[in-house]
XYZ file of C-alpha atoms in Angstrom:
504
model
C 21.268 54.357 -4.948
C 20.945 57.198 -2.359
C 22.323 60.576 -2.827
C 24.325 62.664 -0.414
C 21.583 64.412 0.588
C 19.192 61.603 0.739
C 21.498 59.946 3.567
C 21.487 62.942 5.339
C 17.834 63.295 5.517
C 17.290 59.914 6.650
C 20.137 60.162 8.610
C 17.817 63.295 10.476
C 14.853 61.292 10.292
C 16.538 58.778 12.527
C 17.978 61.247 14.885
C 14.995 62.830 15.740
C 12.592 59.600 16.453
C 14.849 59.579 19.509
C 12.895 56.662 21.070
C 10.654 56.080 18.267
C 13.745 55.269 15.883
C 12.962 51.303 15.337
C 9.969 52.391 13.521
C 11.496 53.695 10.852
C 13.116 50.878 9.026
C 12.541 52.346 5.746
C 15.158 55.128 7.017
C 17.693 52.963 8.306
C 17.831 50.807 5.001
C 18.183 54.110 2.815
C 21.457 54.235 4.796
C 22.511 50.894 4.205
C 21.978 51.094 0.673
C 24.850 53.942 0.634
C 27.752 51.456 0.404
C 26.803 51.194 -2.873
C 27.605 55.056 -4.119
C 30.466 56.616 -4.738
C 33.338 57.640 -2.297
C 31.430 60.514 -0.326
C 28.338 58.472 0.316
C 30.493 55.656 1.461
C 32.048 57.380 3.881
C 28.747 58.626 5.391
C 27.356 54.712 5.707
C 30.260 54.235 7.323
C 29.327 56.830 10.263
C 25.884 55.891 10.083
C 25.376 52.435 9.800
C 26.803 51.711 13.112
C 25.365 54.603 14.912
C 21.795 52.989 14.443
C 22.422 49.591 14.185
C 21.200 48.678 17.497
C 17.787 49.516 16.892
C 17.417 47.316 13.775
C 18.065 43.953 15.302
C 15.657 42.231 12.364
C 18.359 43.973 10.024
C 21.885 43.060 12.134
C 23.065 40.545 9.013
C 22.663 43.647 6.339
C 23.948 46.242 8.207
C 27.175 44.020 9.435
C 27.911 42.891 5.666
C 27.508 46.442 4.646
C 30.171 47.762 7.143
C 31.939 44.983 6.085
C 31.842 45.723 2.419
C 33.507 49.172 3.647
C 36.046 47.764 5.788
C 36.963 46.584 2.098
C 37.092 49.397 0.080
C 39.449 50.122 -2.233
C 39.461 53.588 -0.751
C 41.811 53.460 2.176
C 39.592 56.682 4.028
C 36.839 54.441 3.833
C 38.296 51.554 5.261
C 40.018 53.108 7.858
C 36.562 55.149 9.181
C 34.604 51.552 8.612
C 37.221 49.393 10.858
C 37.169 52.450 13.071
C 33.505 51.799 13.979
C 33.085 47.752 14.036
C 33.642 47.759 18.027
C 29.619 49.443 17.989
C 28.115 46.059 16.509
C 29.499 44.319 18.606
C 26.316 43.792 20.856
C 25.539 39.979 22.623
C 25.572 37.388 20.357
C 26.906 39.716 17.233
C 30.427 39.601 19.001
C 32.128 37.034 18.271
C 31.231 37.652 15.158
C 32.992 41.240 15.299
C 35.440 39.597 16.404
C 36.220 36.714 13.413
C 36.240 40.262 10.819
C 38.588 42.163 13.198
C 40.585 39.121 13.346
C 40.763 38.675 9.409
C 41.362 42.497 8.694
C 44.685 41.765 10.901
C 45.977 40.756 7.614
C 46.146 44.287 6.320
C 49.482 45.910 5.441
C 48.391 49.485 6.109
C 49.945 50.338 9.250
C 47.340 52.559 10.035
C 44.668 50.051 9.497
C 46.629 47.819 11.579
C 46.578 49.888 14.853
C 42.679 50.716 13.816
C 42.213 46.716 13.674
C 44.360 46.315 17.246
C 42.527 48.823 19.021
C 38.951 47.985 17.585
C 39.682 44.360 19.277
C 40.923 45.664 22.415
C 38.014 47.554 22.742
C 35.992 44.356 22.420
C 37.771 42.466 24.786
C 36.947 44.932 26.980
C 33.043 44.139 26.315
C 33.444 40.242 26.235
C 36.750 38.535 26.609
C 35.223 35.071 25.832
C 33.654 36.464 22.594
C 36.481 37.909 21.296
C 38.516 34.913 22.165
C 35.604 33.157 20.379
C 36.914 34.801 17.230
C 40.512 35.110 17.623
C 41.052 31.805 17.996
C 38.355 30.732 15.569
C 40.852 32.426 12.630
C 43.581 30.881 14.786
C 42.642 27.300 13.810
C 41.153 27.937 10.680
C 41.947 31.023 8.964
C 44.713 32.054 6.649
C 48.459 31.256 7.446
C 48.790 35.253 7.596
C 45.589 35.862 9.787
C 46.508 32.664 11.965
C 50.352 34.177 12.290
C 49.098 37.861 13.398
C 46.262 36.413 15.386
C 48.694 34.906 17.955
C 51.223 37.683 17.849
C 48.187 39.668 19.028
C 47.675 37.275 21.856
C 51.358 37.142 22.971
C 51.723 41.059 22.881
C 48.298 42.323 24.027
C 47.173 40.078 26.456
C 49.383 41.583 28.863
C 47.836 44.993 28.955
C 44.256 43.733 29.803
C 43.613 44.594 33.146
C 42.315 41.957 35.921
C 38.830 42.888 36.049
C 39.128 41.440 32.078
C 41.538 38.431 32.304
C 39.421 36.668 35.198
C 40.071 32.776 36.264
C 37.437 32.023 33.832
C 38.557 33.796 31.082
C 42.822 32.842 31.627
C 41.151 28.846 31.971
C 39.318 29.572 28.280
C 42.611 30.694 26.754
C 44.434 27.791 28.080
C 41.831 25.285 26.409
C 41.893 26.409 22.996
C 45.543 27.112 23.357
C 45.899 23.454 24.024
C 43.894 22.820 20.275
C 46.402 25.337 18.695
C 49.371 22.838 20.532
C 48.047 20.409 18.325
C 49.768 21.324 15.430
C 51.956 24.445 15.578
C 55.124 25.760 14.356
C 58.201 26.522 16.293
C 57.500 30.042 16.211
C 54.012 29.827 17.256
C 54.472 27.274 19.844
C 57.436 29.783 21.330
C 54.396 32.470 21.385
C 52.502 30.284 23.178
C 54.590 29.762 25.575
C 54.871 33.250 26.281
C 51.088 33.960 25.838
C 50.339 31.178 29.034
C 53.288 31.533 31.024
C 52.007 35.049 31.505
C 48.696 34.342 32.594
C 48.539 34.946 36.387
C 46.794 31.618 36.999
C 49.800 29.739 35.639
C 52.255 31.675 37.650
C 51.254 29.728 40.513
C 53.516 26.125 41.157
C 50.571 24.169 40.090
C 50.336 26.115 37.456
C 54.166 26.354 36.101
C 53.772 22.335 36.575
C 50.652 22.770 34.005
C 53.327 23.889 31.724
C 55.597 21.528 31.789
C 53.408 19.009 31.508
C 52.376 20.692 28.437
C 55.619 20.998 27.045
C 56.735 17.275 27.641
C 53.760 16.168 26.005
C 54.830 18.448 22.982
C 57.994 17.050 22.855
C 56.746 13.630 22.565
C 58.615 12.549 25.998
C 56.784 8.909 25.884
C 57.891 8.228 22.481
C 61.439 6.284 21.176
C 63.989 9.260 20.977
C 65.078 9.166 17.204
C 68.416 10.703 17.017
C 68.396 9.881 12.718
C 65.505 12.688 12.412
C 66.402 16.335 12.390
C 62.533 17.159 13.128
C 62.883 14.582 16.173
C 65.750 16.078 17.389
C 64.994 19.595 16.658
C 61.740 19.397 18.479
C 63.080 17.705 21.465
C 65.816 20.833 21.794
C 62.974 23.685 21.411
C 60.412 22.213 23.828
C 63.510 21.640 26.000
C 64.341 25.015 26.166
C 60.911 26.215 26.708
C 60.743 23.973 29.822
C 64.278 24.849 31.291
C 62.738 28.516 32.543
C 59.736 26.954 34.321
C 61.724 24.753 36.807
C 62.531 25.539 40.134
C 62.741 23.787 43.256
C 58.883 23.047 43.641
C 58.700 22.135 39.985
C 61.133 19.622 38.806
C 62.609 18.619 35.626
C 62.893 14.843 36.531
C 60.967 13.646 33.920
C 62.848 15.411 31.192
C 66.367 14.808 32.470
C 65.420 10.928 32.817
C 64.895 11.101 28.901
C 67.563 12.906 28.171
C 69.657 9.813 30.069
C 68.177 7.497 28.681
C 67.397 8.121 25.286
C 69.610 11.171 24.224
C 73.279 10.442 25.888
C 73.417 7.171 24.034
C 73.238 8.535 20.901
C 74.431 11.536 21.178
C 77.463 11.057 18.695
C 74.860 10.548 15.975
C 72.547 13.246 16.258
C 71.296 15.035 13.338
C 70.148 19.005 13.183
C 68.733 20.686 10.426
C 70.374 24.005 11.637
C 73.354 24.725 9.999
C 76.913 25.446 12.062
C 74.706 24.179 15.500
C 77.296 22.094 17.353
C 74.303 19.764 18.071
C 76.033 17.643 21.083
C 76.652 20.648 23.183
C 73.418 22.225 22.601
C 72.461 18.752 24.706
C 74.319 18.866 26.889
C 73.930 22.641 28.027
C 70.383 21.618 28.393
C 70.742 18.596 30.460
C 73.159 20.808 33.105
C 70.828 23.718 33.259
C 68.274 21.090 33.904
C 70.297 18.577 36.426
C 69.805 21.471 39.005
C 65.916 20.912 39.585
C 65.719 17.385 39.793
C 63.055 15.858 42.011
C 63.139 12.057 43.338
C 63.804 10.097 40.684
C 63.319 6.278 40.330
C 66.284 5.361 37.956
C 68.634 7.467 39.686
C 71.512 4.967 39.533
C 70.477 3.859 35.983
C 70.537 7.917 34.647
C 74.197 8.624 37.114
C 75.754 5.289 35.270
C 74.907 6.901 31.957
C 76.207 10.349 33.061
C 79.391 8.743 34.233
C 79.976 6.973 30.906
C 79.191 9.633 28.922
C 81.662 12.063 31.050
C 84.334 8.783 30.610
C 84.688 9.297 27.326
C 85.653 13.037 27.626
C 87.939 12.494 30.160
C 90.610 10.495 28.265
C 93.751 8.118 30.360
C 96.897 9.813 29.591
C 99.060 8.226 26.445
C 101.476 5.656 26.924
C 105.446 6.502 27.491
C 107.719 5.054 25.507
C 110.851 3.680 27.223
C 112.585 6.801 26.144
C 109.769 8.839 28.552
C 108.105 10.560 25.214
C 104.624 9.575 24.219
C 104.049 6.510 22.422
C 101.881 8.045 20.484
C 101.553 10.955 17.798
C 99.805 13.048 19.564
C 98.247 14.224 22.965
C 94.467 13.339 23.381
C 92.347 16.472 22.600
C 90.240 17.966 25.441
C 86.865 18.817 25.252
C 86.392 21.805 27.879
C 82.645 23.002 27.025
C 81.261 19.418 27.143
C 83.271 18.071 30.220
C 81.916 21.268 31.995
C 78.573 20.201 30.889
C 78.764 16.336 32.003
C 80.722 16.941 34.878
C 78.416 19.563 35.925
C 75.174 17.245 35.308
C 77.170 14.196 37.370
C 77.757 16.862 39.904
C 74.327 17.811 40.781
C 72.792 14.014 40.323
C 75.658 12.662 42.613
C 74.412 15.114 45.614
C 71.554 12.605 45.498
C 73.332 9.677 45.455
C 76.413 10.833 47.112
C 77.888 6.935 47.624
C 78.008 6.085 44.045
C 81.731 6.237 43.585
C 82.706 4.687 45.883
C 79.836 1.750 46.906
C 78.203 1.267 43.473
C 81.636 1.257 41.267
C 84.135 -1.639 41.586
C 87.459 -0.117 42.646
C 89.181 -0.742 39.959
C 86.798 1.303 38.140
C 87.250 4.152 40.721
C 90.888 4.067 40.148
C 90.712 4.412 36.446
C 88.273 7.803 36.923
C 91.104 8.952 39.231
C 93.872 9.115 37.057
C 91.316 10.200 33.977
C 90.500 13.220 36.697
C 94.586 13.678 37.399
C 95.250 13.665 34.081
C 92.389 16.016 32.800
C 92.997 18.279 35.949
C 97.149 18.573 34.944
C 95.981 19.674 30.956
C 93.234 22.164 32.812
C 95.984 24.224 35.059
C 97.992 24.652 32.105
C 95.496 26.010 29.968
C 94.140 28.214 33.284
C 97.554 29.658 33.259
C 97.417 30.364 29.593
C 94.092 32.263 29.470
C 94.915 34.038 33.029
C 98.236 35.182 31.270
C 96.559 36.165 27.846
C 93.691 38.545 29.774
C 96.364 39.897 32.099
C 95.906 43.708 32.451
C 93.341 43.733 29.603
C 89.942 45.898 30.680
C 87.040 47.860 29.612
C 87.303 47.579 25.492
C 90.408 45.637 25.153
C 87.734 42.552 26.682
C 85.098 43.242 24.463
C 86.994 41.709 20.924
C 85.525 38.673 19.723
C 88.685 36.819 20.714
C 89.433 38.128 24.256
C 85.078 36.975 24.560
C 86.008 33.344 24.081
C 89.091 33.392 26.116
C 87.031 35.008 28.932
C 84.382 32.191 28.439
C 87.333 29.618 28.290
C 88.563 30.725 31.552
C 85.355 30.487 33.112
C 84.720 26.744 31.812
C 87.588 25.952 33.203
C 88.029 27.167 36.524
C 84.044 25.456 36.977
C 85.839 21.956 35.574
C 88.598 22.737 38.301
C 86.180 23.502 41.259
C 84.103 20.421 40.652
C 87.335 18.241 39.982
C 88.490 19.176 43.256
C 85.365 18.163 45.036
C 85.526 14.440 43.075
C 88.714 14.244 44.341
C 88.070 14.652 48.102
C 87.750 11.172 49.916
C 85.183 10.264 49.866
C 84.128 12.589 46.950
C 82.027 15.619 47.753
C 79.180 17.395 46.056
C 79.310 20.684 48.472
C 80.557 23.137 45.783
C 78.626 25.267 43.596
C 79.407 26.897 40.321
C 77.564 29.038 38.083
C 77.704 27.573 34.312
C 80.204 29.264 31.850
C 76.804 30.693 29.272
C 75.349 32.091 32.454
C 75.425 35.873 34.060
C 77.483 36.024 36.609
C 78.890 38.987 39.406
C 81.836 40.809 37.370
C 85.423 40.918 38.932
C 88.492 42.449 38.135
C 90.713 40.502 36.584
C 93.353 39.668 39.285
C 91.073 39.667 42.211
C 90.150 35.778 44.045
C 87.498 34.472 41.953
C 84.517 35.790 44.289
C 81.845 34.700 42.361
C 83.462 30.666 41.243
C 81.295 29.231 43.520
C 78.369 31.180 43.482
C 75.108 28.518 42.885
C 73.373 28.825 39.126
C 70.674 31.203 38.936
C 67.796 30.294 37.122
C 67.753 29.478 33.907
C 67.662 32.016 31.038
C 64.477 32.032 28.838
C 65.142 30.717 25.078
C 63.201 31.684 21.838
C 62.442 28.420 20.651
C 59.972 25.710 20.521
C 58.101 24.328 18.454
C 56.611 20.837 17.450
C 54.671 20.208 13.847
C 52.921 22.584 11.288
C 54.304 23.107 8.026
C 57.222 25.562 7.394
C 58.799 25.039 10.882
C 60.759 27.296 12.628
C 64.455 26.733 13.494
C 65.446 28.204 16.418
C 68.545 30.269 17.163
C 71.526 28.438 18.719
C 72.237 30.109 21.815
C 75.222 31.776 22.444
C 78.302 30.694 24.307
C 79.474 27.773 21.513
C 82.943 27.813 22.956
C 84.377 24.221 21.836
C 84.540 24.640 18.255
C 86.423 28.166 19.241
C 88.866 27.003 22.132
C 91.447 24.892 19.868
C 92.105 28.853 18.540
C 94.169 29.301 21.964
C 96.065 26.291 21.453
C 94.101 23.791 24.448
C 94.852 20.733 22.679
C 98.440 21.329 22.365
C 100.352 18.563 24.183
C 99.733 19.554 27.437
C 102.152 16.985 29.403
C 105.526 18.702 30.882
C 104.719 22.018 31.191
């Protein structure tokens, strides 16, 4: 076991061969026999190992398992100083190799050694991207839940700094085909992290390239298979893909294929689906998503098929008004309750399909059937100007601080699902109905106005849909997404909308 002073003799010997330095092996394994001293000597391998390393290629193994002997040292000087100097072995076909350790030593709870470990890959990266990829994602798929969890939050955060001349084609195309073995099996945290990691790869911020995406989230969500509305993970998965997809679509890059399913498999049974997050009102959640989604739909073979299902759905929110008695009171107990948040949803989504099929009212639906929708509109429309007047009078003169209480919130939401139910109400009931209007969805930013003012900004079309943290297929220990915000039906009945509505 070498001495203080041995190392630094045969760290001198070394240093003066200058080109002759290979020769002396003898030297260089004195060195690497000082991770085996005490403290002081250990911290001198540490400097030395890697300074000469690439001169002993016939001794690469020792000297790496030396360093990384150090890099585990109970002695947190030591470890920090051998981290500090991995990057310098990281020389052709060593690198990837690097790169597994670095990726393991991510585990670390030393914040210190954790910046040492992020920099030390950076700085590889910066040698070979592919090798250190090599690595990353090596851990990725087979390392420890911790070093697979800090692995990717590495990708989604530091990625982004890389310059160009680093993240080439090549390089963004090898990310995306190991990402796509990661997809296999992920969590909804990690597929969320994903999502951000290739979204923000310049090669996929192209329209082919967004339609990549898609593609890639549909085929996470299981879009081909039988929609089971019984299974919390079913359903739960559907949502977070979903809402990983909604940001991606755009005019050139439709959501045609998703809103088809949602038609199809997810309307019909939407009074039976199951969540395994707790207080999620599950139903709107859907129905949010189909609206935002309704907006970028492309040509779509069962267009008729997916409006019929739309229109039922939207039927059974819009209830006929209840019987008179002879006397002229209601026949029955009490006045139907209405659903504001979900009819804005539905009616919305009906709204935007109809533009494509703009006969449907009136040439695919009997008349009788027309007339009932009519009075189902009336009588929805008579309960909505009530409730208008309500909110308008409740926020009247309020400003500034006075809006920002949790209650004046929902009655400011309230008012705007509303007034969007009462601009697209007014279109259905033009003859023949219209589809011209646009409104911008109650959850979404919009221009502010003073309260008082004409509504500038009613009709204003949707912007693009907001980005939303969560995805996620399979893996063990999956991650629930959080509900976004904006939940207004379970809140509205506090402002007294399903009060009987009729005669005021």
């Amino acid at each position: 076991m070498p001495t203080v002073e041995e190392l630094y003799r045969n760290y001198g010997i070394l240093a003066d061969a200058t080109e002759q330095v290979g020769q002396h092996k003898d030297a260089y394994q004195v060195i690497l026999d000082g991770v085996k001293g005490g403290t002081k000597e250990k911290r001198l391998a540490a400097q030395f190992i890697p300074k000469f390393f690439k001169h002993f290629p016939e001794l690469a193994d020792s000297a790496i398992n030396a360093q990384l002997d150090l890099c585990e040292d109970e002695d947190v000087s030591i470890r920090r100083q051998a981290i500090k100097e991995l990057p310098q072995f990281a020389t052709g076909e060593n690198l990837p190799r690097v790169a597994d350790i670095l990726t393991q030593l991510l585990q670390t709870d030393d914040s210190a050694e954790f910046n040492l470990v992020n920099n030390a890959l950076l700085s590889i990266f910066k040698m070979d991207a592919k090798g250190t990829l090599g690595g990353l994602f090596s851990q990725i798929l087979q390392g420890e839940d911790i070093v697979r969890e800090r692995a990717i939050k590495f990708l989604s955060t530091k990625l982004k700094t890389l310059p160009d001349e680093v993240l080439t084609k090549e390089v963004e195309e090898l990310i995306l085909t190991e990402s796509k073995k990661v997809l296999e099996d992920v969590t909804g945290e990690e597929f969320v992290l994903f999502m951000k990691i290739l979204s923000g790869l310049k090669s996929l911020q192209t329209v082919s390239g967004r339609q990549q995406l898609v593609e890639l989230v549909a085929e996470q969500a299981d879009l081909e298979q039988t929609f089971n509305p019984s299974d919390p993970d079913c359903v739960d998965r559907l949502l977070q893909c979903t809402r990983q997809a909604v940001p991606l679509f755009s005019k050139n890059v439709h959501s045609t294929r998703f809103v088809t399913y949602f038609c199809e498999q997810v309307l019909p049974n939407l009074s039976s689906l199951t969540t395994p997050v707790e207080g999620l009102d599950i139903q709107l959640e859907v129905l949010k998503l189909l609206a935002e989604m309704s907006s970028f739909c492309g040509d779509m073979e069962k267009l008729e098929t997916n409006l019929r299902k739309l229109f039922d759905k939207l039927l059974e929110y819009m209830p006929l008004p209840p019987e008179e008695a002879e006397n002229g009171e209601n026949a029955g107990n009490e006045e139907p309750k209405l659903q504001f948040s979900y009819v804005e949803c539905l009616l919305y989504s009906f709204h935007q399909l109809g533009r494509k099929l703009p006969d449907f009212l009136t040439a695919k639906l009997n008349a009788e059937k027309l007339k009932d929708f009519k009075i189902r509109l009336q009588y929805f429309a008579r309960g909505l100007q009530v409730y208008i007047r309500q909110l308008r009078l409740a926020l009247q003169g309020k400003t500034g601080e006075a809006l920002k209480t949790d209650e004046n919130k929902i009655k400011v939401v309230a008012l705007k699902i509303t007034n969007n139910i009462n601009v697209l109400i007014k279109d259905l009931f033009h003859i023949p109905p219209s589809y011209k209007s646009t409104v911008t969805l109650s959850w979404k930013p919009v221009q502010k106005v003073e309260l008082g003012q004409k509504r500038a900004t009613e009709d204003t079309t949707s912007g693009s849909p907001p980005k939303k943290s969560s995805a996620g297929p399979k893996r063990d220990a999956r991650q629930i997404y959080n509900p976004p915000s904006g939940k207004y039906s379970s809140n509205l009945s506090n402002f007294n909308y399903e009060r009987s509505l009729q005669g005021k």
